XYZ file of C-alpha atoms in Angstrom:
660
model
C 40.365 -21.581 32.618
C 39.835 -17.566 33.973
C 38.000 -15.643 31.473
C 40.337 -12.923 32.622
C 43.161 -14.766 31.070
C 41.523 -16.053 28.201
C 44.374 -16.364 25.297
C 42.750 -14.350 21.890
C 41.254 -17.122 19.264
C 43.523 -18.313 16.780
C 44.443 -15.290 14.520
C 42.849 -16.080 10.882
C 44.614 -15.875 7.808
C 45.912 -12.198 6.875
C 43.019 -12.133 4.642
C 40.621 -12.279 7.608
C 40.061 -8.622 8.860
C 38.075 -8.511 11.982
C 36.517 -5.515 12.679
C 35.007 -3.731 15.274
C 33.539 -0.114 15.621
C 35.615 2.488 18.086
C 33.373 5.168 19.396
C 34.634 8.478 21.078
C 35.330 7.837 24.746
C 33.947 9.516 27.541
C 35.018 10.164 31.275
C 32.470 9.882 34.236
C 32.497 9.137 37.769
C 28.888 7.973 37.943
C 28.163 3.957 37.431
C 25.407 1.587 36.355
C 26.890 -1.006 38.877
C 28.639 -0.137 41.902
C 31.970 -2.378 41.234
C 31.956 -0.728 37.386
C 32.189 2.849 37.119
C 31.318 3.492 33.514
C 29.006 5.714 32.289
C 27.195 5.244 29.114
C 26.819 8.042 26.521
C 25.756 8.375 23.187
C 28.538 8.199 20.425
C 28.638 9.004 16.959
C 29.311 5.295 15.474
C 27.136 3.694 13.588
C 24.934 0.548 14.190
C 22.414 -0.644 11.248
C 20.523 -4.005 11.453
C 18.067 -5.957 9.831
C 15.239 -8.132 11.831
C 11.992 -9.380 11.409
C 11.183 -8.359 14.680
C 7.953 -5.968 15.717
C 6.440 -4.320 18.588
C 3.000 -5.420 17.012
C 2.175 -7.853 14.609
C 1.030 -11.189 13.054
C 0.704 -13.356 10.812
C -1.606 -15.768 8.651
C -1.927 -18.322 6.048
C -5.068 -17.510 4.399
C -4.407 -19.659 1.137
C -7.706 -19.353 -1.088
C -7.844 -15.667 -1.175
C -8.094 -14.068 -4.580
C -6.057 -11.036 -3.100
C -3.111 -10.727 -0.131
C -4.369 -8.244 2.182
C -0.973 -6.833 3.749
C -1.339 -4.070 6.446
C 2.036 -2.035 7.816
C 1.273 0.780 10.606
C 4.269 3.013 10.209
C 5.547 5.765 13.135
C 7.799 7.911 12.724
C 9.514 10.708 15.485
C 9.434 13.743 12.686
C 8.050 14.613 8.955
C 9.125 14.764 6.597
C 10.322 10.538 6.700
C 12.541 8.966 3.835
C 11.489 5.460 3.342
C 12.214 2.785 1.100
C 9.284 -0.643 0.903
C 9.630 -3.241 -1.551
C 7.384 -5.740 -2.206
C 9.096 -8.648 -3.394
C 7.476 -12.440 -3.686
C 9.770 -15.962 -4.491
C 9.389 -17.900 -7.940
C 5.754 -18.520 -8.961
C 7.070 -21.597 -10.672
C 5.403 -20.047 -13.912
C 2.119 -19.243 -12.820
C 0.745 -16.041 -11.554
C 1.229 -13.838 -9.136
C -1.670 -13.135 -6.833
C -3.242 -9.591 -6.715
C -1.464 -8.251 -3.407
C -3.165 -5.106 -1.435
C -0.956 -3.283 0.534
C -2.873 -0.653 3.346
C -0.519 2.024 5.126
C -1.279 3.803 8.170
C 1.485 6.757 8.224
C 1.564 9.073 11.124
C 3.746 11.263 9.381
C 4.282 12.783 6.156
C 6.866 10.556 3.999
C 8.293 10.615 0.997
C 8.007 6.747 -0.267
C 10.278 4.832 -2.494
C 8.333 1.820 -3.854
C 9.288 -1.161 -5.784
C 7.387 -4.056 -6.401
C 8.635 -5.717 -9.537
C 6.511 -7.915 -11.396
C 3.378 -8.284 -8.605
C -0.222 -6.477 -9.399
C -0.286 -4.353 -6.329
C -2.617 -1.740 -5.006
C -1.650 0.721 -2.552
C -4.061 2.111 -0.143
C -3.187 5.336 2.192
C -4.183 8.702 3.434
C -3.411 11.068 0.206
C -2.010 13.725 2.593
C 0.733 11.589 4.079
C 2.650 10.452 1.032
C 4.442 13.625 -0.919
C 5.848 11.638 -3.786
C 4.238 10.369 -6.830
C 2.956 6.612 -6.839
C 5.047 4.720 -9.826
C 3.213 3.890 -12.866
C 1.119 0.508 -12.872
C 0.903 0.668 -9.173
C -2.914 1.268 -8.522
C -3.733 3.641 -5.611
C -6.790 3.892 -3.250
C -7.422 6.896 -0.956
C -8.182 6.198 2.940
C -8.799 7.769 6.049
C -6.237 7.873 8.548
C -7.796 5.985 11.898
C -6.038 2.627 12.764
C -9.492 1.086 13.616
C -10.809 2.090 10.090
C -8.333 1.063 8.169
C -8.277 -2.681 9.854
C -12.421 -2.522 9.342
C -11.578 -1.544 5.501
C -9.050 -3.619 5.218
C -11.209 -6.606 6.455
C -13.515 -5.852 4.187
C -11.560 -6.392 1.047
C -10.261 -9.945 2.055
C -8.842 -12.361 4.863
C -5.996 -10.292 6.162
C -2.358 -12.116 5.705
C 0.003 -9.628 8.017
C -0.344 -6.669 10.105
C 2.666 -5.219 11.766
C 3.703 -2.145 13.659
C 7.136 -0.406 12.708
C 8.895 2.257 14.850
C 10.938 4.819 12.533
C 11.463 2.681 9.864
C 14.530 2.789 7.256
C 13.534 0.137 4.691
C 11.224 -3.068 4.687
C 10.908 -5.970 2.271
C 7.435 -7.400 2.855
C 7.270 -10.737 1.011
C 3.591 -11.575 0.866
C 4.605 -15.463 0.236
C 2.019 -17.938 2.000
C 3.322 -18.673 4.999
C 1.641 -22.373 5.709
C 2.892 -22.762 9.612
C 0.382 -19.433 10.455
C -2.785 -19.152 11.820
C -5.360 -19.006 9.686
C -6.342 -15.412 11.189
C -4.373 -12.574 11.747
C -4.563 -11.727 15.394
C -2.441 -8.323 16.491
C 0.040 -9.703 19.614
C 2.865 -7.833 20.923
C 6.559 -8.746 20.149
C 6.301 -10.853 17.340
C 8.332 -12.227 14.868
C 7.149 -12.200 11.345
C 9.390 -14.679 9.917
C 9.955 -14.263 6.255
C 7.238 -12.596 5.610
C 9.058 -9.259 6.442
C 12.588 -7.708 7.037
C 12.982 -4.062 8.079
C 16.244 -1.942 8.601
C 15.477 1.136 11.622
C 17.395 4.147 11.932
C 19.640 4.132 14.563
C 20.713 7.241 15.663
C 22.000 7.274 18.509
C 21.736 3.639 19.311
C 25.645 3.208 19.981
C 27.334 4.413 23.681
C 30.675 4.174 24.811
C 32.231 4.808 27.986
C 35.645 4.532 29.958
C 36.653 2.162 32.414
C 37.542 3.938 34.921
C 40.430 1.981 37.461
C 41.734 0.323 34.142
C 44.881 0.736 32.657
C 46.069 0.923 29.084
C 44.255 1.095 25.485
C 42.084 -2.370 25.383
C 38.720 -1.712 24.034
C 35.642 -4.351 24.391
C 32.868 -3.912 21.457
C 29.902 -5.339 23.046
C 27.090 -6.590 21.076
C 23.767 -7.705 22.941
C 20.956 -9.224 20.943
C 17.697 -9.248 22.987
C 15.678 -12.546 23.203
C 12.666 -12.749 20.253
C 9.175 -14.005 20.929
C 8.562 -16.980 23.550
C 6.885 -18.868 20.276
C 9.980 -18.084 17.770
C 13.335 -19.242 19.757
C 13.949 -21.708 16.987
C 17.887 -22.233 16.258
C 19.245 -19.408 14.041
C 22.524 -17.644 12.936
C 23.384 -13.820 13.307
C 25.866 -12.301 10.768
C 28.052 -9.965 12.601
C 29.904 -7.411 9.953
C 32.888 -5.367 12.066
C 34.374 -2.389 10.269
C 37.331 -0.450 11.737
C 39.261 1.905 9.765
C 42.889 1.177 10.723
C 45.533 1.711 8.605
C 48.326 0.191 10.576
C 47.722 -3.158 12.167
C 45.331 -4.938 14.314
C 43.804 -3.169 17.544
C 44.236 -4.462 20.723
C 40.557 -5.405 21.019
C 37.402 -7.765 22.099
C 34.629 -8.677 20.906
C 31.717 -9.519 22.969
C 28.591 -11.503 21.905
C 25.815 -12.143 23.936
C 22.547 -13.150 23.267
C 19.996 -16.046 23.539
C 21.174 -19.701 23.768
C 20.006 -20.471 20.150
C 21.897 -18.181 18.511
C 24.898 -18.928 16.429
C 27.425 -15.929 15.222
C 29.435 -15.898 11.596
C 31.280 -13.206 12.197
C 33.024 -10.929 9.241
C 35.489 -8.302 10.226
C 38.410 -6.282 8.654
C 40.893 -7.003 11.932
C 41.721 -9.569 13.837
C 40.812 -9.330 17.757
C 39.536 -11.484 20.658
C 36.733 -13.361 20.474
C 34.346 -13.783 23.291
C 31.252 -15.157 22.928
C 27.731 -17.254 24.434
C 26.724 -19.994 22.322
C 29.465 -21.337 18.708
C 30.701 -18.853 16.748
C 32.420 -19.396 12.935
C 34.414 -16.645 10.478
C 33.331 -15.342 7.615
C 36.144 -16.936 5.546
C 36.219 -20.653 7.213
C 32.179 -20.866 7.577
C 32.602 -24.199 8.052
C 34.834 -24.258 11.186
C 32.305 -23.633 14.295
C 34.512 -22.353 17.588
C 32.129 -23.467 20.517
C 33.504 -23.166 24.372
C 30.566 -24.448 26.829
C 32.274 -22.502 29.526
C 30.999 -19.226 27.999
C 28.495 -18.080 30.090
C 27.955 -14.455 29.558
C 25.666 -12.214 32.125
C 22.487 -11.191 30.356
C 22.250 -7.540 31.825
C 24.230 -4.160 30.411
C 26.104 -4.060 33.911
C 27.283 -7.924 33.973
C 28.889 -7.136 30.667
C 30.361 -4.001 31.571
C 32.246 -6.279 34.309
C 33.021 -8.498 31.716
C 34.960 -5.873 29.968
C 36.292 -4.705 32.999
C 37.917 -8.589 33.800
C 39.343 -8.712 30.407
C 41.422 -5.419 30.775
C 39.218 -3.438 28.734
C 39.815 0.390 29.501
C 37.495 1.639 27.418
C 34.288 -0.026 26.200
C 34.167 1.946 22.338
C 30.608 0.597 21.430
C 28.019 -0.755 23.497
C 25.203 -1.899 21.514
C 21.516 -3.709 22.395
C 19.312 -4.790 19.165
C 16.419 -7.287 19.240
C 16.611 -10.383 17.317
C 18.272 -9.624 14.164
C 19.577 -11.593 11.043
C 22.418 -9.221 9.677
C 23.972 -6.598 12.442
C 27.011 -4.090 11.247
C 28.765 -2.400 13.393
C 30.925 0.638 11.963
C 33.513 3.116 13.152
C 35.978 5.229 11.685
C 38.920 4.942 14.028
C 40.810 2.320 16.501
C 42.105 1.173 19.764
C 45.234 3.294 19.935
C 47.027 5.012 22.660
C 45.877 8.287 23.042
C 47.554 11.219 23.091
C 46.036 13.663 24.826
C 44.747 12.342 28.449
C 41.166 13.659 27.484
C 39.065 12.237 25.326
C 37.323 14.391 22.540
C 34.039 13.781 21.257
C 33.521 14.010 17.810
C 30.441 15.799 16.055
C 29.439 14.697 12.744
C 29.451 16.497 9.650
C 27.104 18.954 8.960
C 24.651 17.060 6.280
C 24.240 19.079 3.293
C 20.430 19.365 1.762
C 18.272 16.739 0.817
C 17.523 17.957 -2.583
C 15.641 14.859 -3.582
C 13.352 15.443 -0.862
C 12.890 18.952 -0.735
C 11.591 19.102 -4.189
C 8.937 16.079 -3.728
C 7.497 18.302 -1.239
C 6.408 20.638 -4.014
C 3.392 19.581 -4.933
C 0.922 21.566 -7.022
C -2.666 22.503 -5.318
C -5.148 23.070 -8.392
C -8.558 25.118 -8.876
C -10.059 25.794 -11.756
C -7.890 28.659 -12.989
C -4.678 28.331 -10.411
C -2.220 26.408 -9.386
C -0.231 26.817 -6.485
C 2.571 25.559 -4.521
C 3.877 25.525 -0.551
C 7.022 24.956 1.288
C 6.916 25.376 4.925
C 10.026 27.341 6.138
C 9.979 24.163 8.920
C 10.547 21.058 6.554
C 13.370 23.444 4.674
C 15.474 23.771 8.208
C 14.301 19.480 9.053
C 16.191 19.379 5.729
C 19.209 21.989 6.142
C 18.898 23.578 2.785
C 19.228 26.948 1.988
C 16.945 28.623 -0.798
C 18.117 31.467 -2.544
C 15.435 31.316 -4.980
C 11.822 29.410 -5.944
C 10.059 30.537 -9.338
C 7.873 29.246 -12.051
C 10.039 28.600 -15.307
C 9.545 32.441 -16.226
C 11.804 33.857 -13.075
C 9.656 36.716 -12.772
C 7.602 35.010 -11.359
C 9.123 34.378 -7.420
C 7.813 32.595 -4.318
C 6.262 35.210 -1.574
C 7.375 35.115 1.702
C 4.350 34.649 4.296
C 5.837 34.254 7.749
C 5.632 30.550 7.734
C 5.657 29.334 4.222
C 6.827 29.962 0.742
C 4.212 30.338 -1.645
C 4.504 30.173 -5.420
C 1.067 30.737 -6.999
C -0.416 31.804 -10.911
C -3.002 31.741 -12.721
C -3.337 29.359 -15.888
C -3.297 32.461 -18.630
C 0.595 33.585 -17.053
C 4.195 32.346 -15.937
C 4.781 30.463 -18.443
C 1.828 28.279 -18.331
C 1.285 25.369 -21.023
C -2.602 24.406 -21.153
C -3.887 21.684 -23.474
C -7.190 19.969 -23.510
C -6.780 18.463 -20.045
C -3.549 19.474 -18.404
C -2.283 22.114 -17.343
C 1.925 22.404 -16.860
C 4.869 24.424 -15.723
C 8.112 24.187 -14.469
C 9.754 24.703 -10.485
C 12.907 26.026 -10.858
C 14.870 25.945 -6.965
C 18.101 27.746 -6.732
C 20.304 26.385 -3.544
C 22.976 28.064 -2.219
C 24.919 24.699 -1.747
C 24.766 24.227 -5.601
C 25.982 25.699 -8.285
C 23.006 24.509 -11.071
C 19.491 24.769 -9.853
C 17.133 22.406 -8.938
C 14.127 21.503 -11.616
C 11.100 19.703 -11.288
C 7.521 19.637 -13.371
C 4.238 20.419 -12.239
C 0.749 19.572 -13.884
C -2.971 20.603 -12.977
C -5.817 18.606 -14.271
C -8.033 21.551 -15.843
C -11.043 20.550 -14.552
C -12.891 23.619 -16.245
C -12.770 21.856 -19.803
C -14.145 18.155 -18.323
C -17.609 17.542 -18.346
C -19.220 14.401 -16.373
C -22.387 12.970 -17.101
C -24.238 9.909 -15.370
C -26.627 7.726 -17.078
C -29.017 4.995 -15.933
C -29.601 2.282 -17.995
C -32.102 -0.549 -17.606
C -30.053 -3.332 -18.906
C -26.390 -4.540 -18.472
C -25.525 -3.769 -22.428
C -26.031 -0.096 -21.690
C -27.740 0.516 -24.727
C -30.653 3.186 -24.006
C -30.768 5.547 -20.917
C -33.556 5.904 -19.089
C -34.918 8.257 -16.531
C -36.942 6.369 -14.761
C -36.085 3.016 -12.419
C -39.179 0.471 -11.041
C -38.743 -0.608 -7.702
C -37.443 -3.838 -7.048
C -35.759 -3.328 -10.601
C -31.833 -3.807 -11.269
C -30.599 -0.319 -12.986
C -27.111 -0.012 -14.476
C -25.378 3.536 -14.115
C -22.445 4.611 -16.151
C -20.324 8.007 -15.583
C -18.419 9.631 -18.682
C -16.267 11.912 -18.754
C -16.424 14.382 -21.655
C -14.037 14.913 -24.064
C -12.013 11.445 -23.718
C -8.595 11.548 -22.759
C -6.138 8.622 -22.463
C -4.141 11.219 -20.002
C -6.946 11.699 -17.095
C -8.159 8.673 -14.777
C -11.337 8.574 -13.146
C -12.427 6.728 -9.649
C -15.814 6.574 -8.454
C -15.292 7.522 -4.811
C -18.922 7.670 -3.108
C -22.375 7.392 -4.721
C -25.909 7.640 -3.168
C -29.675 7.756 -4.249
C -31.301 10.177 -2.385
C -35.096 9.525 -1.953
C -36.356 12.350 0.493
C -38.834 13.090 2.024
C -40.289 9.601 1.397
C -37.228 7.741 2.497
C -33.994 8.174 3.758
C -31.257 8.379 1.460
C -29.523 5.322 0.248
C -25.628 4.675 0.358
C -24.355 2.753 -3.102
C -20.843 3.212 -3.081
C -18.546 4.110 -0.253
C -14.450 4.710 -0.093
C -14.334 2.951 -3.687
C -16.369 0.190 -2.632
C -19.866 -1.540 -3.109
C -21.913 -0.775 0.019
C -23.826 -3.874 0.669
C -24.594 -6.942 -1.307
C -27.529 -4.806 -3.285
C -24.652 -2.837 -5.200
C -21.822 -4.264 -7.847
C -18.784 -2.426 -9.077
C -18.430 -3.706 -13.249
C -15.719 -3.240 -15.244
C -15.404 -0.127 -17.239
C -16.556 0.686 -21.075
C -14.378 0.079 -24.022
C -13.783 3.927 -23.604
C -12.974 4.049 -19.929
C -16.368 4.886 -18.718
C -17.121 3.869 -15.459
C -20.178 1.225 -14.379
C -21.697 -0.334 -11.354
C -25.254 -1.704 -10.797
C -27.748 -1.569 -7.959
C -30.914 -2.727 -7.297
C -33.753 -0.952 -5.696
C -35.568 -1.866 -2.912
C -39.310 -3.481 -4.148
C -41.255 -2.005 -0.941
C -41.294 1.354 0.409
C -44.104 2.807 2.172
C -44.828 6.118 1.696
C -43.337 5.507 -2.091
C -41.298 7.877 -3.066
C -41.708 8.719 -6.453
C -38.522 10.817 -8.077
C -34.851 10.762 -6.186
C -31.745 12.174 -6.978
C -28.629 9.612 -7.851
C -25.348 11.503 -7.109
C -22.020 10.177 -7.407
C -18.477 11.743 -6.568
C -15.840 11.341 -9.115
C -12.183 11.199 -8.411
C -9.775 12.528 -10.874
C -5.911 12.578 -11.529
C -3.127 12.382 -14.317
C -1.725 9.131 -14.828
C 1.921 11.023 -14.058
C 0.458 11.808 -10.997
C -1.056 10.969 -7.782
C -3.034 14.391 -6.929
C -6.896 13.830 -7.498
C -9.324 16.295 -7.664
C -12.804 15.145 -6.677
C -16.057 16.336 -8.235
C -19.880 15.750 -8.154
C -22.301 14.861 -11.002
C -26.175 13.778 -10.541
C -28.895 13.392 -12.089
C -32.878 13.120 -11.724
C -34.781 9.671 -11.567
C -38.308 9.196 -11.584
C -38.815 6.573 -9.339
C -42.176 4.103 -10.619
C -44.537 2.107 -8.552
C -45.265 -1.443 -9.228
C -48.733 -1.231 -9.056
C -48.917 2.773 -10.215
C -51.810 2.951 -12.069
C -51.390 4.087 -15.577
C -47.799 4.281 -15.727
C -45.686 4.452 -18.622
C -44.062 1.295 -19.901
C -40.277 1.793 -20.621
C -39.015 0.420 -23.810
C -37.400 -2.817 -22.392
C -41.150 -3.901 -21.066
C -42.394 -2.590 -24.044
C -40.454 -4.773 -25.938
C -40.911 -7.746 -23.831
C -44.782 -7.659 -23.992
C -44.637 -7.665 -27.777
C -42.585 -10.675 -27.893
C -44.673 -12.695 -25.130
C -47.860 -12.099 -27.374
C -46.626 -12.595 -30.542
C -45.106 -16.313 -28.966
C -48.640 -17.199 -27.618
C -49.922 -16.351 -30.751
C -47.829 -18.396 -32.567
C -48.268 -21.141 -29.739
C -51.913 -21.101 -29.837
C -52.266 -21.330 -33.994
C -50.096 -24.331 -33.864
C -52.738 -26.388 -31.236
C -55.313 -25.924 -32.885
C -53.816 -26.783 -35.951
C -52.922 -29.895 -34.010
C -56.256 -30.860 -32.884
C -57.768 -29.963 -36.210
C -55.369 -32.093 -37.788
C -56.781 -35.092 -35.607
C -60.302 -34.865 -35.380
C -61.163 -34.395 -39.138
C -63.252 -37.494 -40.600
C -61.497 -40.212 -42.086
C -63.355 -39.026 -45.018
C -62.083 -35.800 -45.631
C -58.309 -37.063 -45.619
C -58.972 -39.131 -49.036
C -57.539 -37.314 -52.079
C -59.575 -35.104 -54.018
C -59.071 -36.856 -57.328
C -60.967 -39.604 -56.031
C -63.625 -37.646 -54.458
C -67.194 -38.252 -57.054
C -68.464 -35.131 -58.634
C -71.416 -35.244 -55.517
C -68.698 -34.872 -53.496
C -67.421 -31.607 -54.390
C -70.278 -29.734 -51.938
C -68.798 -31.523 -48.645
C -65.459 -30.085 -49.926
C -66.522 -27.097 -50.387
C -68.159 -27.254 -46.783
C -64.418 -28.296 -45.335
C -63.219 -25.568 -47.025
C -65.571 -23.035 -45.510
C -65.332 -24.569 -42.326
C -60.962 -24.393 -42.433
C -61.908 -21.050 -42.876
C -63.943 -20.239 -40.584
C -61.148 -21.657 -37.614
C -58.593 -19.258 -38.755
C -60.149 -16.195 -38.832
C -61.658 -16.576 -35.537
C -59.122 -18.767 -33.306
C -60.593 -18.255 -30.184
C -64.265 -19.168 -30.908
C -66.217 -22.497 -29.793
C -68.811 -22.002 -32.259
C -67.070 -21.885 -35.486
C -65.619 -25.697 -34.653
C -68.890 -27.089 -34.520
């Protein structure tokens, strides 16, 4: 049967509407192929799809890992970007979910909407690239932005379970479940299918194109969907759901849906209008999912030019939508019109309606910069234009405190003693009010700063893990236990050890103890915080140094933030230490050493006394063991001599003459 005369597929029940996306058509004398003159141009129609294909990535099976480590490198064409990220784990059958470490590498500033229901999640990212607050219950770690540094840091935390590079994602679903069929290590490969591990929805502006087929009369439309092959190792059979929606109010359109993809793909079509279907492989309709249609004679070209020629042979005069997407699980096409005879011979390109101001993203950009006595908020004008927002005023709670126009940005600032600032022990708070021309009611956002002037930090060195008595001296080869405490104590303020080092100059080089909130080397251990929340770690000082240092400076950088904010403030704290050499003459013994020596001397004395008594009791003459009542009066002098001998042994236990 010739394809040009192929009858339409049997029309489904009235409840079935088979849908197609219509786009404005354009006329052009240029052609993609010599026999098919059709110049594809972007139109206003919309396509969305869900895929597991990534430009670069890998998945690994790490069953024995204590922490699931996943890395996402996200690239965006412009900033700020809006990203929905969901971390979701399958049912664990009652077992507790493993901790997940998610490392984000971002090349632009992002407003992140993050969800991780029921998952103990740590999120690591560069602090300047996320412009909103992270939800409570998710621990955050701040990292450098370099791709190589991120991978190295992630690898130091455990075996990496997955890495993916995504271009302009709109939404991401990450499933940190085990992948038993995957390799044991994660080696980045181009054009990777992440399978069940990751699905994502890319931004697809400009992905739909349209053209008029010159020389073909009529008003029949063609909607062409081409699914590109996935990675060569993942050619397993799969079903692609195609959703086609047209805004037709009077009957079904005169249209054909052309679906072309790899031979292992089958199609499940969900549409709101009936139309002719021309597909590679088998397909079924959503209202009759068990009834598959498979015409083995359908072999469609796998090039854009060939597919346009196929539309021409099917008597289509307009290619209303031409879409190429990677291998996806769900593809949705949507258009605001359908194929009807045109009243005007000249097609008109429609323009999208002007987008309204994204107020949520605008308010997310307002993040306070805090100093010892000033709160400042800056808003770049180019970002305001990108968000299509017209701002009439930007103030604090006190409307007299207006933002200043400084050329390329609006700046709102105030000291902690004016503009309605509310100051408590550790927190300075206010409210930002933004009035927009497009809204009758102003936007409001609470802002807070950490009142660092009221907070003091202190380092304490201890020589036992019980942290009982502080010391200012440590011996070479000895283990030290360090505690960082804050006064006054507050549940609103969270602390993290960003870095620590022991400076032993000029006799020795500085020793890095903690770097990027991680222990540096095997001789350093991060300990659990104290019941009051004090930070703790231990380190082992090297035993031999030439020349021997006599003193050192222990210094740490502490990251502080409010519990309700992701903005961190870093403060240094340090203390001076005396370094004691084991062979130093006249060195002062620290309290644990004194207590140890005292207890050891007591124990040795007790054991020695017991040994002498045992020797004495087993070596005295038999006559001296008779009861005293059986001894005659003349033997009293002998008993007296015995008592004298015992008395001599007790007074001088280390003397050999007293035992004669």
